[in-house]
PDB file of C-alpha atoms in Angstrom:
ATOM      1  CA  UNK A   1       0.000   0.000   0.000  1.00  0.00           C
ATOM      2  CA  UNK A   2       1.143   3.266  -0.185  1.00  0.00           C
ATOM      3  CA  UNK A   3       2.558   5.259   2.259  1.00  0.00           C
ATOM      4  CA  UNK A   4       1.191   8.783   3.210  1.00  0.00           C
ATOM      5  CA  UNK A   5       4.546   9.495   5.010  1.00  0.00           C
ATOM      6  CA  UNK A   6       6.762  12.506   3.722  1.00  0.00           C
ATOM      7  CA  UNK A   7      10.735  11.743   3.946  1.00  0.00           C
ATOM      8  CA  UNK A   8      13.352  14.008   5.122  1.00  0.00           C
ATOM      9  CA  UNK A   9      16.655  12.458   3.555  1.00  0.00           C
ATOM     10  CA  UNK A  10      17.382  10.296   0.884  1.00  0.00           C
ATOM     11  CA  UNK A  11      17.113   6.354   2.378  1.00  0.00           C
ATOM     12  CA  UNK A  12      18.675   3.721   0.184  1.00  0.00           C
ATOM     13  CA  UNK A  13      16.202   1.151   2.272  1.00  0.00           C
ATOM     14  CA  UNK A  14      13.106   2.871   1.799  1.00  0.00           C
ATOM     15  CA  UNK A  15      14.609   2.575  -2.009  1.00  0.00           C
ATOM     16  CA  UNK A  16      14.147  -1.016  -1.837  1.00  0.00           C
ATOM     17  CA  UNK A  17      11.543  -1.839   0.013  1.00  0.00           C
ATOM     18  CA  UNK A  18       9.684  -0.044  -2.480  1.00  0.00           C
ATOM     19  CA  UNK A  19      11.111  -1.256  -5.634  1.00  0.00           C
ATOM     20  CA  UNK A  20      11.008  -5.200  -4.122  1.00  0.00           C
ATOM     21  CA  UNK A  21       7.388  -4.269  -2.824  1.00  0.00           C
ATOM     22  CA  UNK A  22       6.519  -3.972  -6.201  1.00  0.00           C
ATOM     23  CA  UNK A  23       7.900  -6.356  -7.768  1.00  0.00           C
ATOM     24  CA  UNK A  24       6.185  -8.437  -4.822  1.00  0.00           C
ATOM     25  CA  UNK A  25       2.823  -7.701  -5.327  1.00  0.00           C
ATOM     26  CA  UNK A  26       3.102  -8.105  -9.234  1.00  0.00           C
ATOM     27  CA  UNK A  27       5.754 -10.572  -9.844  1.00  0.00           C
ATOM     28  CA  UNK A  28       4.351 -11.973 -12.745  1.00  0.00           C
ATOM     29  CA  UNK A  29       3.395  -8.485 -14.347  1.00  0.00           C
ATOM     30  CA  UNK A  30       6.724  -7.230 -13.671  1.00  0.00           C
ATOM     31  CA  UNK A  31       8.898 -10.906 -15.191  1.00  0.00           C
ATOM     32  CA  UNK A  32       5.945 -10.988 -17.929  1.00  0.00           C
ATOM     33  CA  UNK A  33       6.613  -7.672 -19.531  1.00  0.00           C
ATOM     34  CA  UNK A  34      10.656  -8.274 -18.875  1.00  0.00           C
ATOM     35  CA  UNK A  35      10.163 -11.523 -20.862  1.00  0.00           C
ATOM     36  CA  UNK A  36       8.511 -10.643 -23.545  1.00  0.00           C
ATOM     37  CA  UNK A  37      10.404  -6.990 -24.206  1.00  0.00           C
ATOM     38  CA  UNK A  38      13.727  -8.174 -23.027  1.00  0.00           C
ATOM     39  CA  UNK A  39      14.271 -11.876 -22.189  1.00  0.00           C
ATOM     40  CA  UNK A  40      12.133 -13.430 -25.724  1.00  0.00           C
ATOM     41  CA  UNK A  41      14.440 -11.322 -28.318  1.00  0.00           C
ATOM     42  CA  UNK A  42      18.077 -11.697 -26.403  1.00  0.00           C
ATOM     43  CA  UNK A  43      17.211 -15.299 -26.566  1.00  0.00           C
ATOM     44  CA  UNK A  44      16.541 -15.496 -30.258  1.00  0.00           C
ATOM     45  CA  UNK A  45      19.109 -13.785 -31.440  1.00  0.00           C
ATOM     46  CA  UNK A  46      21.301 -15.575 -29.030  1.00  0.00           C
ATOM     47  CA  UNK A  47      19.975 -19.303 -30.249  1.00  0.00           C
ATOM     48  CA  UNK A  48      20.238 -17.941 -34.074  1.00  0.00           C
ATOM     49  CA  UNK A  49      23.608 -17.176 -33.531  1.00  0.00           C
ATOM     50  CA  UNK A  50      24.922 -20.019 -32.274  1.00  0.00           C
ATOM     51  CA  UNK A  51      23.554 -22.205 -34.893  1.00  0.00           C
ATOM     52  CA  UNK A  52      25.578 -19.976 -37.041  1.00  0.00           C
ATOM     53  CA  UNK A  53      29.467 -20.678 -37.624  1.00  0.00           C
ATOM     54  CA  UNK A  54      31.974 -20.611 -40.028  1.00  0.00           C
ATOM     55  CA  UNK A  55      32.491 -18.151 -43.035  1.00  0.00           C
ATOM     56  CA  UNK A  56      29.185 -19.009 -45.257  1.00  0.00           C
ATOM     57  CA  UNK A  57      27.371 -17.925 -42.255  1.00  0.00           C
ATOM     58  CA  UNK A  58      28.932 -14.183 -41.944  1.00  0.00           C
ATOM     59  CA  UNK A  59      25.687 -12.878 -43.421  1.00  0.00           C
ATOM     60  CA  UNK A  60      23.345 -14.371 -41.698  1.00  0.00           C
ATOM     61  CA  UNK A  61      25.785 -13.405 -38.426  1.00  0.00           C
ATOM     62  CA  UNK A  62      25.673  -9.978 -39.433  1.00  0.00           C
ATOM     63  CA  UNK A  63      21.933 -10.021 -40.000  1.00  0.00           C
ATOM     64  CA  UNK A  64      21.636 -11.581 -36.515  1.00  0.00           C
ATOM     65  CA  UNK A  65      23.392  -9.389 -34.613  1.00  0.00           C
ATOM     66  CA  UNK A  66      22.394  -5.677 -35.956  1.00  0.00           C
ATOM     67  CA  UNK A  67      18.282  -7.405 -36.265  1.00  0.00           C
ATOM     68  CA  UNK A  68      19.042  -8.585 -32.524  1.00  0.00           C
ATOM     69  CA  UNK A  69      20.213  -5.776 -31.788  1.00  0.00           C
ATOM     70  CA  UNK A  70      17.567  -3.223 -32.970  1.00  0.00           C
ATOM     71  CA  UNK A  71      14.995  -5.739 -31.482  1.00  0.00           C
ATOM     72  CA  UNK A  72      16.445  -5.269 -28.415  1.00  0.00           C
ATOM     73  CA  UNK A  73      17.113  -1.369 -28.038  1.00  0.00           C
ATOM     74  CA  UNK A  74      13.363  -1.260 -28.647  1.00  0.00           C
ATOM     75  CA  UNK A  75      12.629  -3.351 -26.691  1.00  0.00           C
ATOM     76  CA  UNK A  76      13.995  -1.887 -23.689  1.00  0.00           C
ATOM     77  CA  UNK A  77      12.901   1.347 -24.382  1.00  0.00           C
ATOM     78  CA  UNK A  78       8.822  -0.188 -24.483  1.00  0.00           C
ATOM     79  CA  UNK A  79      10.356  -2.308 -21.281  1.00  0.00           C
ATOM     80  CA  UNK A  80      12.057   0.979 -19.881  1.00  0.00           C
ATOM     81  CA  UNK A  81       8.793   2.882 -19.736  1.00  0.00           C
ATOM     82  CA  UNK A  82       6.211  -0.282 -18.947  1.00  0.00           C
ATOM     83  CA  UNK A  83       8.076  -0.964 -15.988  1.00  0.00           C
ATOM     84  CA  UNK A  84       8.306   2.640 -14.568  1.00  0.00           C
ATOM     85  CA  UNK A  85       4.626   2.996 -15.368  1.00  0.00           C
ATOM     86  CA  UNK A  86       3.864  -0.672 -13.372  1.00  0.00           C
ATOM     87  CA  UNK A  87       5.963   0.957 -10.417  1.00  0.00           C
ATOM     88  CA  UNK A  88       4.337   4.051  -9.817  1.00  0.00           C
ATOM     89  CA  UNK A  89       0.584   2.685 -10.496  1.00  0.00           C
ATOM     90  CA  UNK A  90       1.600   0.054  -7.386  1.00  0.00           C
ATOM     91  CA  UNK A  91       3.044   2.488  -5.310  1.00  0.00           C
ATOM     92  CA  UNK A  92       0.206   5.424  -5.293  1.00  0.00           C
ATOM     93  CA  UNK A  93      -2.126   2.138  -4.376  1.00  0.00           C
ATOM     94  CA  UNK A  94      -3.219   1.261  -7.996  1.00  0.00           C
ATOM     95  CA  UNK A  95      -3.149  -2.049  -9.314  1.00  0.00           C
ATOM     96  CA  UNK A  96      -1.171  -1.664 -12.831  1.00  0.00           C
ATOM     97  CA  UNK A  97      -2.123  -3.801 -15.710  1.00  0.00           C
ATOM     98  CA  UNK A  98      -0.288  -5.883 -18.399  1.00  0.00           C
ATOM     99  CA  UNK A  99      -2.364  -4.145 -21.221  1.00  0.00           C
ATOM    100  CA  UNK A 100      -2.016  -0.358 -19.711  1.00  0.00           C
ATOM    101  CA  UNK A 101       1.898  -0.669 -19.133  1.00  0.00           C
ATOM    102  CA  UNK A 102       2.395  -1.578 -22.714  1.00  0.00           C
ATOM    103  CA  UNK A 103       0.116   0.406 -24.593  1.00  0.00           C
ATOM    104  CA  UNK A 104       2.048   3.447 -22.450  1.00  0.00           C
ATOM    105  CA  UNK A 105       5.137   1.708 -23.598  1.00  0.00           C
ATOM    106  CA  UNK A 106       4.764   1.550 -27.270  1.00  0.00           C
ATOM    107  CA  UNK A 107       3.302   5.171 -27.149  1.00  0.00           C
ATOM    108  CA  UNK A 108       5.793   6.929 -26.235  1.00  0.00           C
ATOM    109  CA  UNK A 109       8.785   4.704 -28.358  1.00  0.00           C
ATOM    110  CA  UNK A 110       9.802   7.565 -30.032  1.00  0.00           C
ATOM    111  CA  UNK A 111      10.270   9.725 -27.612  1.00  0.00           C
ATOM    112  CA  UNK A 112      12.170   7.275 -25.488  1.00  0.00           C
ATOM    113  CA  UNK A 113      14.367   6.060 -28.424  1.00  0.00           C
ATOM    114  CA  UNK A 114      15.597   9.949 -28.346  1.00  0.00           C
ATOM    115  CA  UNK A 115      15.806  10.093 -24.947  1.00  0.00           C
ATOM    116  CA  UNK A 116      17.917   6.704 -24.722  1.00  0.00           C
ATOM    117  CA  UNK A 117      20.346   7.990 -27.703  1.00  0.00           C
ATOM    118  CA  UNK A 118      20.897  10.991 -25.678  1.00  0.00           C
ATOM    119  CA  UNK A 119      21.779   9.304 -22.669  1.00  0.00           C
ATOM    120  CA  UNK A 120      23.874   7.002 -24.351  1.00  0.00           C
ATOM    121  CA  UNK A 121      25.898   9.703 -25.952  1.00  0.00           C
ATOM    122  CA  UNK A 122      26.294  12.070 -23.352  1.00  0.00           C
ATOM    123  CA  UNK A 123      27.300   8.990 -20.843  1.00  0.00           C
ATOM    124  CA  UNK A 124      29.234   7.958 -23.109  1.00  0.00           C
ATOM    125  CA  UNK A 125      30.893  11.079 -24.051  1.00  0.00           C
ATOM    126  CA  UNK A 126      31.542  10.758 -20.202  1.00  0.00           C
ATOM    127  CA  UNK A 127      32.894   7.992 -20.193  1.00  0.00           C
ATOM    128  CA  UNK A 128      35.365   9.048 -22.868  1.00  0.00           C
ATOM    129  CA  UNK A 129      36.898  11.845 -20.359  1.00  0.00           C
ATOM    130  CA  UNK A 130      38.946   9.819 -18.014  1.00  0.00           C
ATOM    131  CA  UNK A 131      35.893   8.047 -16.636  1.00  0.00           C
ATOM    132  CA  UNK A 132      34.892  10.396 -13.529  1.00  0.00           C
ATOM    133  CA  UNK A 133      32.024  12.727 -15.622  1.00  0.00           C
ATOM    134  CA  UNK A 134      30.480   9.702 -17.467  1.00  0.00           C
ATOM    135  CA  UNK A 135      29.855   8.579 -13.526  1.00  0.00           C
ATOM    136  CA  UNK A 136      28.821  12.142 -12.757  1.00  0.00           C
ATOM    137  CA  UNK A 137      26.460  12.157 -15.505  1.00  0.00           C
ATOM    138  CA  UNK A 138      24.930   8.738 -15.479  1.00  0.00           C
ATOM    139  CA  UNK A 139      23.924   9.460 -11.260  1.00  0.00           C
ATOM    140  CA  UNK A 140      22.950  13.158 -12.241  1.00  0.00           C
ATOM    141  CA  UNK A 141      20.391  11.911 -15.098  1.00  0.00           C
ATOM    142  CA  UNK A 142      19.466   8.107 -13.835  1.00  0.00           C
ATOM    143  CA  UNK A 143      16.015   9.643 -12.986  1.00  0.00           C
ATOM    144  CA  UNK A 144      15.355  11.021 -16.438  1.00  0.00           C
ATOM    145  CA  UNK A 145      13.373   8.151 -17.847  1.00  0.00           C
ATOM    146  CA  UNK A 146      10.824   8.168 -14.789  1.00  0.00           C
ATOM    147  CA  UNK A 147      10.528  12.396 -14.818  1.00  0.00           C
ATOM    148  CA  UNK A 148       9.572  11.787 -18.226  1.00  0.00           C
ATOM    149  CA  UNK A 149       7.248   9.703 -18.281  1.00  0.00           C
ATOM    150  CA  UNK A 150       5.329  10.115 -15.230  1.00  0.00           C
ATOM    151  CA  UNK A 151       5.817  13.569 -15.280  1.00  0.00           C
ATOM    152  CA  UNK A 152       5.016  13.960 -19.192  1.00  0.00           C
ATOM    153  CA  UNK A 153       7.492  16.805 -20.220  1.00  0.00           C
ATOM    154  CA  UNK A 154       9.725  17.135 -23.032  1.00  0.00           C
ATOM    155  CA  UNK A 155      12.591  14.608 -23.740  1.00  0.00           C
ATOM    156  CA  UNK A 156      15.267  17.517 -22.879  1.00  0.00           C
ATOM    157  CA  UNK A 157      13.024  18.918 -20.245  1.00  0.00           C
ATOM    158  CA  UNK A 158      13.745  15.524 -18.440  1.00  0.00           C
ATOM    159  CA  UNK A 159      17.427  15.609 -18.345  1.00  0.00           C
ATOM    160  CA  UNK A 160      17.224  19.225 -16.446  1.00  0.00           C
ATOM    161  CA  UNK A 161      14.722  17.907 -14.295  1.00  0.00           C
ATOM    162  CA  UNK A 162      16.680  14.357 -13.058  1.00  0.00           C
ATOM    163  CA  UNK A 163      19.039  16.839 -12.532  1.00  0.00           C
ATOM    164  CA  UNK A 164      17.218  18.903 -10.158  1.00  0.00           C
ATOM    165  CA  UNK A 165      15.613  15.645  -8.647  1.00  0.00           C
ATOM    166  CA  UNK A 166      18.957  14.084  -8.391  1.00  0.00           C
ATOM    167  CA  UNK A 167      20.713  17.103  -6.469  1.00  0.00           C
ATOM    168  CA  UNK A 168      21.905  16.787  -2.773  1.00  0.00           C
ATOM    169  CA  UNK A 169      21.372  12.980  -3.101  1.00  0.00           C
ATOM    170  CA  UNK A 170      23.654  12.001  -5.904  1.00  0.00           C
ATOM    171  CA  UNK A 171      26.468  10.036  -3.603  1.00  0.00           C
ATOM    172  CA  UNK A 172      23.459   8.038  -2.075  1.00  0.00           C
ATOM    173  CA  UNK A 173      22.158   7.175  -5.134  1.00  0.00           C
ATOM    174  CA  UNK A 174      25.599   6.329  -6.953  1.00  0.00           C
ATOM    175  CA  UNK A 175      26.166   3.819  -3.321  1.00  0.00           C
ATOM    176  CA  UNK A 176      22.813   2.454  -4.084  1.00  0.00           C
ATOM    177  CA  UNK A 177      23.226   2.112  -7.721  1.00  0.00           C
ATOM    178  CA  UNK A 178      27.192   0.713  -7.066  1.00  0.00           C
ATOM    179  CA  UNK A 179      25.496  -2.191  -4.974  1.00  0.00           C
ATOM    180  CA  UNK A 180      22.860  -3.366  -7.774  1.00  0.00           C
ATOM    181  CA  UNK A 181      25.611  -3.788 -10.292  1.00  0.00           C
ATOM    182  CA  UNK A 182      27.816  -5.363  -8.139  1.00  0.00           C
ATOM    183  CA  UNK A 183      25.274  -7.789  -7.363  1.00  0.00           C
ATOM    184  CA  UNK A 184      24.692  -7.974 -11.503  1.00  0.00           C
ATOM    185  CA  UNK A 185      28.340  -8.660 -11.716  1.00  0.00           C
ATOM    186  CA  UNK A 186      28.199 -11.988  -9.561  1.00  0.00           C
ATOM    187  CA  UNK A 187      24.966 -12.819 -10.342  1.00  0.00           C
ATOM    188  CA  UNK A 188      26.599 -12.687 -14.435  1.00  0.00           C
ATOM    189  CA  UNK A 189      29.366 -14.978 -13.356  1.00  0.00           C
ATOM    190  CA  UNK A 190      28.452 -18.065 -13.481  1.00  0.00           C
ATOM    191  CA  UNK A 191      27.670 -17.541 -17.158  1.00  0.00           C
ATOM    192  CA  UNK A 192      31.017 -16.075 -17.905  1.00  0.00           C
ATOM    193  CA  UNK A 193      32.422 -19.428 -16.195  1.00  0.00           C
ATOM    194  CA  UNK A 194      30.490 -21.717 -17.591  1.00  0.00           C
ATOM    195  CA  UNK A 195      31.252 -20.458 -21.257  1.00  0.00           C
ATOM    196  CA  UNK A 196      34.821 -19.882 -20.246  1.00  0.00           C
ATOM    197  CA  UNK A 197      34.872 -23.724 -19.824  1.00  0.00           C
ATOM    198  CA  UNK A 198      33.142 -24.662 -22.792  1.00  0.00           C
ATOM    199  CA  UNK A 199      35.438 -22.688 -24.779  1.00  0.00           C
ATOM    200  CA  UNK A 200      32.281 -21.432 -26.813  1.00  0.00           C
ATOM    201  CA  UNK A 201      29.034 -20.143 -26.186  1.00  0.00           C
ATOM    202  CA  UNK A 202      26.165 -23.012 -25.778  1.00  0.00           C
ATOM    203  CA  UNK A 203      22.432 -23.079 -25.301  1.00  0.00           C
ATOM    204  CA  UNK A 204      22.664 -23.992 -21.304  1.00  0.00           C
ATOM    205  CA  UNK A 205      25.018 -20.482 -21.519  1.00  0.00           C
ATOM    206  CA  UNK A 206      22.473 -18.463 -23.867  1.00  0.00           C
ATOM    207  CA  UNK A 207      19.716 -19.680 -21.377  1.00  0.00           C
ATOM    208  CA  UNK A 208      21.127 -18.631 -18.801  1.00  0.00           C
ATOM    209  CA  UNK A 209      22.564 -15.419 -19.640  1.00  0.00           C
ATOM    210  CA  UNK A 210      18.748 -14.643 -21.000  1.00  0.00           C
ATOM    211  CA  UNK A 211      17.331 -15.524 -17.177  1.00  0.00           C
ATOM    212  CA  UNK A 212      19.678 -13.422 -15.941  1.00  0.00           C
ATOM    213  CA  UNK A 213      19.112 -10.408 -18.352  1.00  0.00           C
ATOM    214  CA  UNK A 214      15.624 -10.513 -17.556  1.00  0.00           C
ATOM    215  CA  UNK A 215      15.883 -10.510 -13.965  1.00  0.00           C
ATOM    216  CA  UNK A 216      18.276  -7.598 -13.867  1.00  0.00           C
ATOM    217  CA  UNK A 217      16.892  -5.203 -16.092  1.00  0.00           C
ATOM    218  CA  UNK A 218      13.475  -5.852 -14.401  1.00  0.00           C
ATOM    219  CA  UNK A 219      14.697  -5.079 -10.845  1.00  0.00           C
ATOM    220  CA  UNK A 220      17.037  -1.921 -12.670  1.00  0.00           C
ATOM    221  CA  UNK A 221      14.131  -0.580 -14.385  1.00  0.00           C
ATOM    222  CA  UNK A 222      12.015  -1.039 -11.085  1.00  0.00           C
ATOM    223  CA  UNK A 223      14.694   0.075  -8.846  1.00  0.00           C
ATOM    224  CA  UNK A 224      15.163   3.652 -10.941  1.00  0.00           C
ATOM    225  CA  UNK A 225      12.036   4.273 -10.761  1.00  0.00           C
ATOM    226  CA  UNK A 226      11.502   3.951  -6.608  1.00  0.00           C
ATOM    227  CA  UNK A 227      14.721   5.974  -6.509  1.00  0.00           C
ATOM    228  CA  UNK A 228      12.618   8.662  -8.781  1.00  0.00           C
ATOM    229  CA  UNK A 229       9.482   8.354  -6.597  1.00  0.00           C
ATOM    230  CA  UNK A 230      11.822   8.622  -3.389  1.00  0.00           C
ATOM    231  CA  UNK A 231      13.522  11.821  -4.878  1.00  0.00           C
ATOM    232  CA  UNK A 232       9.591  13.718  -5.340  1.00  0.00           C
ATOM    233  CA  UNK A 233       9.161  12.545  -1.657  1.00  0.00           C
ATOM    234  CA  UNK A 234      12.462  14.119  -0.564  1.00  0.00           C
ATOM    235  CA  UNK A 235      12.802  17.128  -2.337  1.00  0.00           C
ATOM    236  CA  UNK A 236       8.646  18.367  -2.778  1.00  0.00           C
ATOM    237  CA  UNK A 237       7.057  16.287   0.019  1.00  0.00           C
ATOM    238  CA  UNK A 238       5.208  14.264  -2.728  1.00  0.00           C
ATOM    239  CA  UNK A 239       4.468  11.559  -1.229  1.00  0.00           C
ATOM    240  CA  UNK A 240       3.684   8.004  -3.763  1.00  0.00           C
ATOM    241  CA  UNK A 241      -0.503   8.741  -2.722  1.00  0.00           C
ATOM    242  CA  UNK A 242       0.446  12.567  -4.050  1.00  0.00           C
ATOM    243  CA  UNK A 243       1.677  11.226  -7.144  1.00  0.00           C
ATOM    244  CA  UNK A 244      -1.679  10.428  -8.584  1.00  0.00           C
ATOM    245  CA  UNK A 245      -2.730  13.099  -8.860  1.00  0.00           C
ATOM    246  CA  UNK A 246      -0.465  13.825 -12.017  1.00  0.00           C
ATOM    247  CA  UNK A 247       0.033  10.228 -13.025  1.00  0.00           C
ATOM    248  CA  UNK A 248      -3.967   9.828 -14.221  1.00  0.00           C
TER     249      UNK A 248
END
């Protein structure tokens, strides 16, 4: 249920007992729409590749990886926007549905294809110079997605506003944010073992590394957008029951 309780500070555990709240109370919502946007086209593309070797196959290779990988860039950004959407519904005491999150998914696609390339470039940019301002700039604009689309404003508009959002809380979030892909990072070994051993990738690997994809960017997506609901909380004393008011 949602809380009618106004923070004071930024709380990493509040963070998480939202986003794992959530995904509690609509697990199979929540895995569903990570399947079908995320999990269904990695593994496809994953299987079609590696049925695919030696030189006659470069085409088809080719093909597989830059279809794959189109599939999948869309699909996240549908995902991306589903799952904030499923997230915010739950936590202003609304019960989010599997038809609802999608149709808000697909549209706004455009929109979040733009937003997504300009995250990607400017992070990456970031990354580019010596590491430290890609950091900066990832933390400073991981609420973008959320601003925009709960808060429906322009796809620059949203970068200014994660910004604002983001402000006074940035080395909470980045320790918050550090922790999940840590976690990501063991929870991907096994994978990287078990295909180190092999030599070569193999369908127990590709199965694998698709169950793990989909449980990660799931509680990501999920997680970003508790750390956006926390940040209204914290800095305008919206509280998730306020939040529907501008979410309808």
């Amino acid at each position: 249920m949602a809380s009618n309780a106004i923070a004071e500070t930024f709380d990493m555990g509040r963070v998480l007992s939202r986003a794992f709240g959530a995904i509690g109370r609509n697990a199979a919502l929540f895995l569903g729409l990570a399947a079908i946007l995320s999990g269904i086209p990695q593994l496809i593309a994953g299987l079609w590749r590696l049925g695919l070797s030696g030189p006659e196959f470069a085409g088809p290779i080719v093909i597989a990886a830059v279809g794959g990988g189109l599939l999948a860039w869309v699909g996240s950004a549908v995902l991306q926007v589903a799952i904030t959407r499923a997230t915010i519904s739950d936590l202003v005491g609304e019960r989010p549905s599997f038809a609802g999150c999608l149709k808000a998914g697909f549209a706004m696609l455009l929109p979040m294809i733009g937003l997504t390339i300009l995250l990607g470039l400017g992070i990456g940019l970031g990354f580019m110079l010596l590491f430290v301002p890609g950091v900066m700039l990832y933390i400073s604009w991981s609420v973008a997605v959320p601003a925009y689309v709960q808060e429906r404003i322009g796809v620059v508009e949203s970068f200014g506003r994660s910004r604002a959002l983001t402000k006074g809380s940035r080395w909470k979030i980045f320790g918050l944010l550090l922790v999940c892909w840590i976690v990501i990072l063991i929870l991907q070994a096994p994978t990287g073992l078990l295909t180190a051993a092999a030599q070569t990738p193999t369908s127990l690997s590709v199965l694998i590394t698709t169950a793990v994809s989909i449980v990660t960017t799931m509680v990501l997506c999920t997680i970003q957008a508790a750390i956006y609901v926390e940040l209204r909380d914290v800095k305008e004393g919206a509280a998730p029951s306020d939040l529907e008011t501008i979410f309808a």
